[in-house]
Coordinates of C-alpha atoms in Angstrom, one line a residue:
M1 CA 50.9 -120.4 30.4
T2 CA 48.6 -118.6 32.8
V3 CA 49.3 -118.8 36.5
E4 CA 46.2 -118.6 38.7
P5 CA 46.5 -117.2 42.2
S6 CA 46.4 -119.6 45.0
S7 CA 43.0 -119.9 46.8
T8 CA 44.8 -119.9 50.1
A9 CA 46.5 -116.6 49.6
A10 CA 45.8 -114.1 52.3
P11 CA 43.6 -111.2 51.1
P12 CA 45.3 -107.8 50.9
R13 CA 45.2 -105.8 54.2
P14 CA 43.5 -102.5 54.0
T15 CA 45.6 -99.4 54.4
E16 CA 45.6 -98.2 58.0
G17 CA 43.1 -95.4 58.5
V18 CA 41.1 -96.3 55.3
R19 CA 38.0 -98.5 55.2
P20 CA 37.9 -101.4 52.7
G21 CA 34.9 -99.7 50.9
G22 CA 36.6 -96.4 50.6
G23 CA 36.6 -93.4 52.9
R24 CA 38.7 -92.7 56.0
R25 CA 38.2 -94.7 59.2
V26 CA 37.6 -92.6 62.2
R27 CA 39.4 -93.9 65.3
Q28 CA 37.3 -94.0 68.4
R29 CA 38.5 -91.8 71.2
R30 CA 39.2 -93.6 74.4
F31 CA 37.7 -92.0 77.4
S32 CA 39.9 -91.5 80.4
R33 CA 38.9 -92.4 83.9
R34 CA 38.3 -88.7 84.6
D35 CA 35.9 -88.3 81.6
R36 CA 33.9 -91.3 82.8
L37 CA 33.7 -89.9 86.3
W38 CA 32.6 -86.6 85.0
A39 CA 29.9 -88.3 82.8
V40 CA 28.6 -90.2 85.9
I41 CA 28.4 -87.0 87.9
M42 CA 26.6 -85.1 85.2
S43 CA 24.1 -88.0 84.8
V44 CA 23.4 -88.0 88.6
I45 CA 22.7 -84.3 88.4
L46 CA 20.7 -84.1 85.2
V47 CA 18.5 -87.2 85.5
P48 CA 16.5 -85.8 88.5
I49 CA 16.2 -82.5 86.7
V50 CA 14.9 -84.2 83.6
I51 CA 12.4 -86.2 85.7
V52 CA 11.1 -83.1 87.4
W53 CA 10.9 -81.3 84.0
V54 CA 9.0 -84.1 82.2
Y55 CA 6.7 -85.2 85.0
P56 CA 4.0 -82.6 84.3
F57 CA 3.7 -83.8 80.7
I58 CA 3.6 -87.5 81.9
W59 CA 1.0 -86.5 84.5
T60 CA -1.2 -84.8 81.9
V61 CA -1.1 -87.8 79.5
S62 CA -1.8 -90.3 82.3
S63 CA -4.6 -88.2 83.8
S64 CA -6.3 -88.1 80.4
L65 CA -6.9 -91.8 80.8
K66 CA -8.4 -91.6 84.3
S67 CA -11.5 -90.4 86.1
S68 CA -11.5 -87.3 88.3
S69 CA -11.4 -89.4 91.5
E70 CA -8.4 -91.4 90.2
I71 CA -6.6 -88.3 89.2
F72 CA -6.7 -86.7 92.7
G73 CA -6.7 -90.0 94.6
S74 CA -3.0 -90.7 93.7
L75 CA -0.1 -88.9 92.1
S76 CA 1.0 -92.2 90.4
P77 CA 0.9 -92.0 86.6
F78 CA -0.2 -95.6 86.4
S79 CA -3.9 -96.7 86.4
P80 CA -5.4 -100.2 86.2
V81 CA -8.2 -98.9 83.9
L82 CA -7.5 -96.8 80.8
R83 CA -10.4 -94.6 80.0
I84 CA -10.1 -94.0 76.3
G85 CA -13.6 -92.5 76.3
N86 CA -12.2 -89.3 77.6
Y87 CA -10.7 -88.5 74.2
A88 CA -13.9 -89.3 72.4
Q89 CA -15.8 -87.1 74.7
A90 CA -13.3 -84.2 74.4
W91 CA -13.2 -84.6 70.6
R92 CA -17.0 -84.8 70.1
D93 CA -18.9 -83.3 73.0
A94 CA -16.4 -80.6 73.9
Q95 CA -15.9 -79.7 70.2
M96 CA -12.1 -80.3 70.3
G97 CA -12.3 -81.5 66.7
R98 CA -13.6 -78.1 65.5
Y99 CA -11.1 -76.2 67.6
F100 CA -8.3 -78.5 66.3
F101 CA -9.2 -77.6 62.7
N102 CA -9.4 -73.9 63.6
T103 CA -5.9 -74.1 65.2
V104 CA -4.4 -75.9 62.2
F105 CA -5.8 -73.3 59.8
V106 CA -4.6 -70.4 61.8
T107 CA -1.2 -71.9 62.6
G108 CA -0.5 -73.1 59.0
F109 CA -1.3 -69.8 57.2
S110 CA 0.4 -67.7 59.9
I111 CA 3.6 -69.8 59.5
L112 CA 3.5 -69.2 55.8
I113 CA 3.1 -65.4 56.1
A114 CA 5.4 -64.9 59.1
V115 CA 8.3 -67.1 58.0
L116 CA 8.3 -65.5 54.5
T117 CA 8.2 -62.0 56.0
A118 CA 10.9 -62.8 58.5
A119 CA 13.1 -64.3 55.7
L120 CA 12.7 -61.2 53.5
M121 CA 13.5 -58.8 56.4
G122 CA 16.5 -60.9 57.4
Y123 CA 17.7 -61.0 53.8
V124 CA 17.7 -57.3 53.5
L125 CA 19.3 -56.7 56.9
G126 CA 21.9 -59.4 56.3
R127 CA 22.9 -58.6 52.7
Y128 CA 22.4 -54.9 52.1
R129 CA 24.0 -51.8 53.5
F130 CA 21.8 -48.7 54.0
A131 CA 21.5 -45.7 56.3
G132 CA 19.9 -46.5 59.7
K133 CA 20.4 -50.2 59.5
K134 CA 21.9 -50.5 63.0
V135 CA 19.1 -48.4 64.4
I136 CA 16.5 -50.8 62.8
I137 CA 18.3 -53.8 64.3
A138 CA 18.4 -52.1 67.7
V139 CA 14.7 -51.3 67.6
L140 CA 13.9 -54.9 66.6
A141 CA 16.0 -56.2 69.5
L142 CA 14.2 -53.9 71.9
A143 CA 10.8 -55.0 70.5
V144 CA 11.5 -58.5 71.8
F145 CA 10.9 -57.3 75.3
L146 CA 7.5 -55.7 74.5
P147 CA 4.7 -57.6 76.1
E148 CA 1.9 -58.8 73.9
G149 CA -0.7 -57.1 76.1
Y150 CA 0.5 -53.7 75.1
T151 CA -0.2 -54.4 71.4
I152 CA -3.6 -56.1 71.7
I153 CA -5.7 -52.9 71.3
P154 CA -4.0 -51.6 68.1
V155 CA -4.0 -55.1 66.6
Y156 CA -7.7 -55.5 67.4
D157 CA -8.5 -52.1 65.9
L158 CA -6.6 -52.9 62.7
I159 CA -8.4 -56.3 62.3
D160 CA -11.7 -54.5 63.0
R161 CA -11.0 -51.9 60.3
L162 CA -10.3 -54.7 57.9
H163 CA -13.7 -56.3 58.8
L164 CA -12.0 -59.6 59.8
T165 CA -12.9 -59.8 63.5
D166 CA -15.5 -62.6 62.9
S167 CA -13.3 -64.9 60.7
L168 CA -10.4 -67.2 61.0
W169 CA -8.4 -65.0 58.6
G170 CA -8.5 -62.2 61.1
V171 CA -7.0 -64.4 63.8
T172 CA -4.4 -65.7 61.2
L173 CA -3.3 -62.2 60.3
A174 CA -3.2 -61.1 63.9
E175 CA -0.9 -64.1 64.7
A176 CA 1.3 -63.5 61.7
G177 CA 1.4 -59.8 62.1
G178 CA 3.8 -59.9 65.1
V179 CA 6.7 -61.4 63.2
N180 CA 9.1 -63.2 65.4
I181 CA 12.0 -60.8 65.9
V182 CA 14.3 -63.6 66.9
A183 CA 13.6 -65.3 63.5
V184 CA 14.4 -62.1 61.7
L185 CA 17.8 -61.7 63.5
L186 CA 18.6 -65.4 62.9
F187 CA 17.9 -65.0 59.1
A188 CA 20.0 -61.8 59.1
G189 CA 23.0 -63.5 60.8
Y190 CA 22.7 -66.6 58.5
F191 CA 22.5 -64.6 55.3
A192 CA 25.3 -62.3 56.3
Q193 CA 27.8 -65.2 56.5
L194 CA 27.0 -66.5 53.0
P195 CA 29.6 -65.6 50.3
A196 CA 28.9 -62.6 48.2
E197 CA 29.9 -64.5 45.0
L198 CA 26.5 -66.2 45.0
E199 CA 24.7 -62.9 44.7
E200 CA 27.2 -61.7 42.0
A201 CA 26.7 -64.8 40.0
A202 CA 22.9 -64.5 40.2
R203 CA 23.1 -60.8 39.1
I204 CA 25.3 -61.8 36.1
D205 CA 22.6 -64.3 35.1
G206 CA 20.0 -61.5 35.1
A207 CA 18.3 -62.4 38.4
G208 CA 16.6 -59.6 40.3
F209 CA 16.0 -59.2 44.0
L210 CA 13.2 -61.7 44.4
R211 CA 14.7 -64.3 42.1
T212 CA 18.0 -64.1 43.9
F213 CA 16.3 -64.5 47.2
T214 CA 13.9 -67.3 46.3
S215 CA 16.3 -69.3 44.1
V216 CA 19.7 -68.8 45.7
Y217 CA 19.6 -67.7 49.3
L218 CA 16.4 -69.1 50.7
P219 CA 17.1 -72.7 49.8
L220 CA 20.5 -72.4 51.6
A221 CA 18.7 -71.2 54.8
R222 CA 16.8 -74.5 55.5
P223 CA 18.1 -74.8 59.1
V224 CA 17.0 -71.2 59.9
T225 CA 13.7 -71.7 58.1
A226 CA 13.0 -74.8 60.2
T227 CA 13.8 -72.8 63.3
A228 CA 11.4 -70.0 62.3
V229 CA 8.7 -72.6 61.5
I230 CA 9.1 -74.1 65.0
M231 CA 9.0 -70.7 66.8
Q232 CA 6.0 -69.5 64.8
F233 CA 4.3 -72.8 65.3
L234 CA 4.7 -72.7 69.0
H235 CA 3.5 -69.1 69.1
S236 CA 0.4 -69.6 67.0
W237 CA -0.5 -72.9 68.4
N238 CA -0.3 -71.9 72.1
D239 CA -1.4 -68.3 71.9
F240 CA -4.3 -67.5 74.1
L241 CA -4.8 -63.7 74.3
L242 CA -5.3 -62.8 70.7
P243 CA -7.7 -65.7 69.8
L244 CA -9.6 -65.1 73.0
V245 CA -10.3 -61.4 72.2
L246 CA -11.0 -62.0 68.5
T247 CA -13.4 -64.9 69.0
L248 CA -15.5 -63.5 71.9
T249 CA -18.5 -63.1 69.6
R250 CA -17.9 -66.3 67.6
P251 CA -17.2 -69.3 70.0
E252 CA -17.1 -71.7 67.1
L253 CA -13.9 -70.0 65.9
R254 CA -12.0 -70.7 69.0
T255 CA -8.6 -72.3 68.9
L256 CA -7.5 -75.1 71.1
S257 CA -6.0 -73.0 73.9
V258 CA -9.2 -71.0 74.2
G259 CA -11.4 -74.1 73.9
I260 CA -9.6 -75.9 76.7
Y261 CA -10.0 -72.8 78.9
A262 CA -13.7 -72.8 78.1
L263 CA -14.0 -76.4 79.4
R264 CA -13.6 -75.1 82.9
G265 CA -17.3 -74.1 83.0
Q266 CA -18.9 -77.0 81.3
Y267 CA -16.6 -79.8 82.5
L268 CA -15.5 -78.4 85.8
S269 CA -15.7 -81.8 87.6
D270 CA -14.4 -83.9 84.7
W271 CA -10.7 -83.4 84.8
G272 CA -10.2 -86.4 82.6
V273 CA -11.8 -84.7 79.7
M274 CA -9.9 -81.5 80.3
T275 CA -6.5 -83.3 80.4
A276 CA -7.5 -85.3 77.3
G277 CA -8.1 -82.0 75.5
A278 CA -4.8 -80.7 76.7
T279 CA -3.0 -83.8 75.4
I280 CA -4.7 -83.4 72.0
A281 CA -3.2 -79.9 71.9
L282 CA 0.2 -80.9 73.1
A283 CA 0.8 -83.9 70.7
P284 CA 1.4 -81.9 67.5
I285 CA 3.9 -79.6 69.3
V286 CA 6.0 -82.6 70.4
V287 CA 5.8 -84.2 66.9
V288 CA 6.8 -81.1 65.0
F289 CA 9.7 -80.4 67.4
L290 CA 11.1 -83.9 67.1
L291 CA 11.0 -83.7 63.3
L292 CA 12.7 -80.4 63.1
Q293 CA 15.0 -80.4 66.2
R294 CA 18.2 -81.1 64.1
H295 CA 17.6 -78.1 61.9
F296 CA 16.9 -76.0 65.0
V297 CA 20.3 -76.8 66.5
E298 CA 22.0 -76.2 63.1
S299 CA 20.5 -72.8 62.6
I300 CA 21.4 -71.6 66.1
A301 CA 25.0 -72.8 65.6
G302 CA 25.2 -71.2 62.1
A303 CA 23.8 -67.8 63.3
V304 CA 26.2 -67.7 66.3
K305 CA 29.1 -68.6 64.0
G306 CA 28.1 -65.9 61.6

């Protein structure tokens, strides 16, 4: 005779600290009165700073939807009429579309070259021991403080000797040539903290230098790679001096930063078109950073820990 369990029986209570679906249940920490007071104080201090920090960006976006008289008539970011035509005029008449394509080309290929170069340099500095290693790291650290203006002449001379002064490839190589030293040091610190057993296992499997780097270590360095992409993206997208010098004879090869500067002469009185062009240049930076910010924080934390 089979005895069926009663339908009114109480269900088994889950073990304390364990969720019914498996996994441990994390107890929420109760904030004391002092913690709440400290959070309020920090909010009162930081909120005005955030407003002051973000206001220029808000002003630029709002001004791109106004006329010149409305821009200078009031500092309020709100306007009863939204002038979408400023974007169409900036994209078509001010050639922001062509400059945007040029900037995407230069930035994309410079990221590919610079990040791969920085990763290789960081891999060697982080995983290998050789004479003069500390000297090289010290020289790289000092090179961070070298202004770009001091290197513009040799860079231009090198691009001219390669006969690339009148092409986007010349601007791309110039942007990628100054590899971000901070990215190199981040890669070196990240690779140095990885276990040596990975390299030994790859060597037993017959992997050489490049295969070990591309198949083992580089996939593990995604946070640092994302950070290097962000930094090179910001550098190439916003750089002004190198594109200005290398495109003096070919205005159609200008990047967005140089193109917006050139608007001063043609659209001196139309600040709505100028701010619309600036907004077009700013939008990709915000999108890329929002997509990769988590990896950016992880890479900084990993490098510091290492």
